[in-house]
Amino acid sequence: MDINRLRWACRRGMLEVDLVLLPFLENEYASLPDAQKVLFERLLECEDQDLFSWFLKKSDPEDPEIKEIVAIVNSKTGLKVE
């Protein structure tokens, strides 16, 4: 997927999710290996409520690959949740 389509896909219905996805896309996506880029694109297919819960570390994705990319996004966004 090209960067403009990804940018559009990162714009969600929840501002809180936008504030995680868009900076990650702009600052980290380009440096990911191709396999992780594919995982990020899969992550963008998930529901906003799930993303919100995962980014706030209230739950974990069942899919281990999605769990991997969520961990990467969380580690790179600077979002600190206890």
XYZ file of N, CA and C in Angstrom:
246
model
N 0.857 -1.173 0.000
C 0.000 0.000 0.000
C 0.905 1.240 0.000
N 0.567 2.231 -0.779
C 1.407 3.427 -0.811
C 1.158 4.301 0.423
N 2.065 5.207 0.674
C 2.049 5.997 1.903
C 0.785 6.849 2.032
N 0.264 7.357 0.922
C -0.951 8.173 1.000
C -2.155 7.340 1.423
N -2.260 6.128 0.924
C -3.347 5.238 1.342
C -3.190 4.847 2.805
N -1.963 4.613 3.224
C -1.719 4.293 4.631
C -2.085 5.470 5.530
N -1.702 6.652 5.115
C -2.028 7.849 5.898
C -3.541 7.977 6.048
N -4.257 7.735 4.967
C -5.719 7.807 5.014
C -6.273 6.712 5.929
N -5.722 5.506 5.861
C -6.186 4.393 6.688
C -5.888 4.618 8.171
N -4.874 5.421 8.472
C -4.534 5.730 9.864
C -5.485 6.759 10.469
N -6.214 7.453 9.641
C -7.186 8.426 10.135
C -8.448 7.669 10.498
N -8.712 7.590 11.786
C -9.763 6.732 12.291
C -10.912 7.560 12.848
N -11.882 6.862 13.373
C -13.014 7.531 14.006
C -12.721 7.976 15.427
N -11.616 7.476 15.990
C -11.251 7.832 17.366
C -9.953 8.633 17.346
N -10.005 9.831 17.863
C -8.824 10.692 17.911
C -7.674 10.011 18.641
N -7.980 9.291 19.714
C -6.926 8.639 20.497
C -6.144 7.637 19.656
N -6.830 6.952 18.772
C -6.171 5.983 17.899
C -5.364 6.720 16.829
N -5.929 7.795 16.295
C -5.201 8.625 15.327
C -3.869 9.104 15.909
N -3.889 9.486 17.172
C -2.706 10.051 17.821
C -1.611 9.019 18.059
N -1.931 7.763 17.891
C -0.926 6.699 17.960
C -0.485 6.316 16.551
N -1.460 6.073 15.673
C -1.144 5.541 14.342
C -0.428 6.530 13.431
N -0.909 7.752 13.370
C -0.310 8.718 12.439
C 1.153 9.033 12.762
N 1.500 9.307 14.027
C 2.927 9.538 14.309
C 3.785 8.304 14.036
N 3.250 7.116 14.317
C 4.000 5.904 14.018
C 4.251 5.804 12.520
N 3.231 6.048 11.731
C 3.383 5.992 10.280
C 4.433 6.990 9.811
N 4.349 8.198 10.280
C 5.250 9.260 9.827
C 6.698 9.060 10.297
N 6.871 8.512 11.500
C 8.210 8.470 12.094
C 8.886 7.104 12.075
N 8.128 6.036 12.000
C 8.711 4.705 12.174
C 8.464 3.740 11.019
N 7.359 3.888 10.334
C 6.944 2.908 9.324
C 8.033 2.648 8.280
N 8.641 3.671 7.773
C 9.629 3.521 6.696
C 10.816 2.653 7.106
N 11.136 2.619 8.390
C 12.288 1.843 8.846
C 11.946 0.390 9.185
N 10.670 0.028 9.097
C 10.270 -1.355 9.398
C 10.699 -2.299 8.288
N 11.036 -3.531 8.650
C 11.247 -4.553 7.615
C 9.923 -4.811 6.881
N 10.002 -5.320 5.669
C 8.796 -5.540 4.858
C 7.747 -6.383 5.570
N 8.168 -7.415 6.291
C 7.210 -8.285 6.983
C 6.419 -7.496 8.030
N 7.065 -6.579 8.722
C 6.370 -5.772 9.718
C 5.498 -4.703 9.069
N 5.884 -4.240 7.901
C 5.018 -3.308 7.165
C 3.707 -3.989 6.804
N 3.790 -5.245 6.402
C 2.581 -6.012 6.080
C 1.716 -6.169 7.331
N 2.348 -6.439 8.461
C 1.598 -6.553 9.718
C 0.923 -5.234 10.074
N 1.608 -4.123 9.854
C 1.005 -2.817 10.137
C -0.220 -2.602 9.260
N -0.138 -2.977 8.007
C -1.290 -2.853 7.114
C -2.442 -3.727 7.603
N -2.138 -4.924 8.095
C -3.177 -5.794 8.672
C -3.777 -5.156 9.923
N -2.928 -4.514 10.718
C -3.405 -3.852 11.930
C -4.451 -2.793 11.593
N -4.246 -2.101 10.490
C -5.173 -1.036 10.090
C -6.549 -1.571 9.707
N -6.677 -2.869 9.515
C -7.970 -3.485 9.214
C -8.774 -3.773 10.480
N -8.157 -3.623 11.642
C -8.821 -3.925 12.911
C -9.769 -2.791 13.312
N -10.687 -3.139 14.198
C -11.680 -2.176 14.684
C -11.040 -1.156 15.634
N -11.551 0.066 15.600
C -11.029 1.135 16.442
C -11.060 0.776 17.927
N -12.150 0.187 18.395
C -12.263 -0.160 19.813
C -11.185 -1.157 20.230
N -10.889 -2.110 19.349
C -9.831 -3.064 19.638
C -8.473 -2.363 19.682
N -8.207 -1.521 18.690
C -6.949 -0.782 18.658
C -6.770 0.049 19.923
N -7.820 0.734 20.301
C -7.787 1.578 21.492
C -7.427 0.745 22.724
N -8.064 -0.371 22.878
C -7.812 -1.259 24.014
C -6.384 -1.800 23.999
N -5.905 -2.181 22.831
C -4.541 -2.708 22.710
C -3.496 -1.637 22.991
N -3.700 -0.442 22.441
C -2.723 0.620 22.639
C -2.678 1.087 24.096
N -3.803 0.972 24.792
C -3.828 1.323 26.214
C -3.452 0.145 27.098
N -3.111 -0.977 26.468
C -2.675 -2.198 27.162
C -3.736 -2.732 28.116
N -4.989 -2.553 27.734
C -6.096 -3.100 28.516
C -6.408 -4.530 28.104
N -5.998 -4.900 26.901
C -6.143 -6.271 26.413
C -5.075 -6.505 25.348
N -4.941 -7.760 24.958
C -3.985 -8.134 23.916
C -4.716 -8.778 22.755
N -4.220 -8.574 21.560
C -4.815 -9.249 20.404
C -4.634 -10.764 20.531
N -5.598 -11.511 20.049
C -5.484 -12.968 20.043
C -4.487 -13.436 18.985
N -4.448 -12.749 17.866
C -3.546 -13.106 16.773
C -2.118 -12.722 17.165
N -1.201 -13.702 17.213
C 0.169 -13.389 17.635
C 0.891 -12.395 16.725
N 0.575 -12.377 15.440
C 1.218 -11.419 14.533
C 0.727 -10.004 14.800
N -0.566 -9.863 15.052
C -1.107 -8.543 15.391
C -0.548 -8.106 16.744
N -0.437 -9.049 17.665
C 0.153 -8.737 18.974
C 1.573 -8.206 18.805
N 2.322 -8.792 17.889
C 3.698 -8.352 17.615
C 3.730 -6.904 17.131
N 2.888 -6.561 16.162
C 2.925 -5.201 15.627
C 2.369 -4.202 16.637
N 1.412 -4.596 17.446
C 0.917 -3.712 18.506
C 2.048 -3.396 19.479
N 2.829 -4.408 19.836
C 3.962 -4.194 20.743
C 4.981 -3.239 20.119
N 5.213 -3.385 18.829
C 6.152 -2.495 18.134
C 5.622 -1.066 18.139
N 4.355 -0.899 17.791
C 3.751 0.442 17.783
C 3.825 1.040 19.183
N 3.437 0.259 20.193
C 3.460 0.767 21.564
C 4.871 1.169 21.999
N 5.866 0.406 21.575
C 7.235 0.716 21.997
C 7.781 1.968 21.313
N 7.243 2.309 20.164
C 7.760 3.444 19.381
C 6.974 4.725 19.556
N 5.777 4.653 20.140
C 4.947 5.853 20.207
C 5.191 6.687 21.449
N 5.833 6.102 22.437
C 6.068 6.860 23.668
C 4.865 6.905 24.564
N 3.797 6.174 24.229
C 2.606 6.125 25.056
C 2.929 5.317 26.300
N 2.836 5.944 27.449
C 3.170 5.273 28.717
C 1.876 5.003 29.477
N 1.548 3.728 29.579
C 0.345 3.322 30.293
C 0.760 2.316 31.353
N 0.347 2.537 32.554
C 0.689 1.619 33.667
C -0.421 0.614 33.843
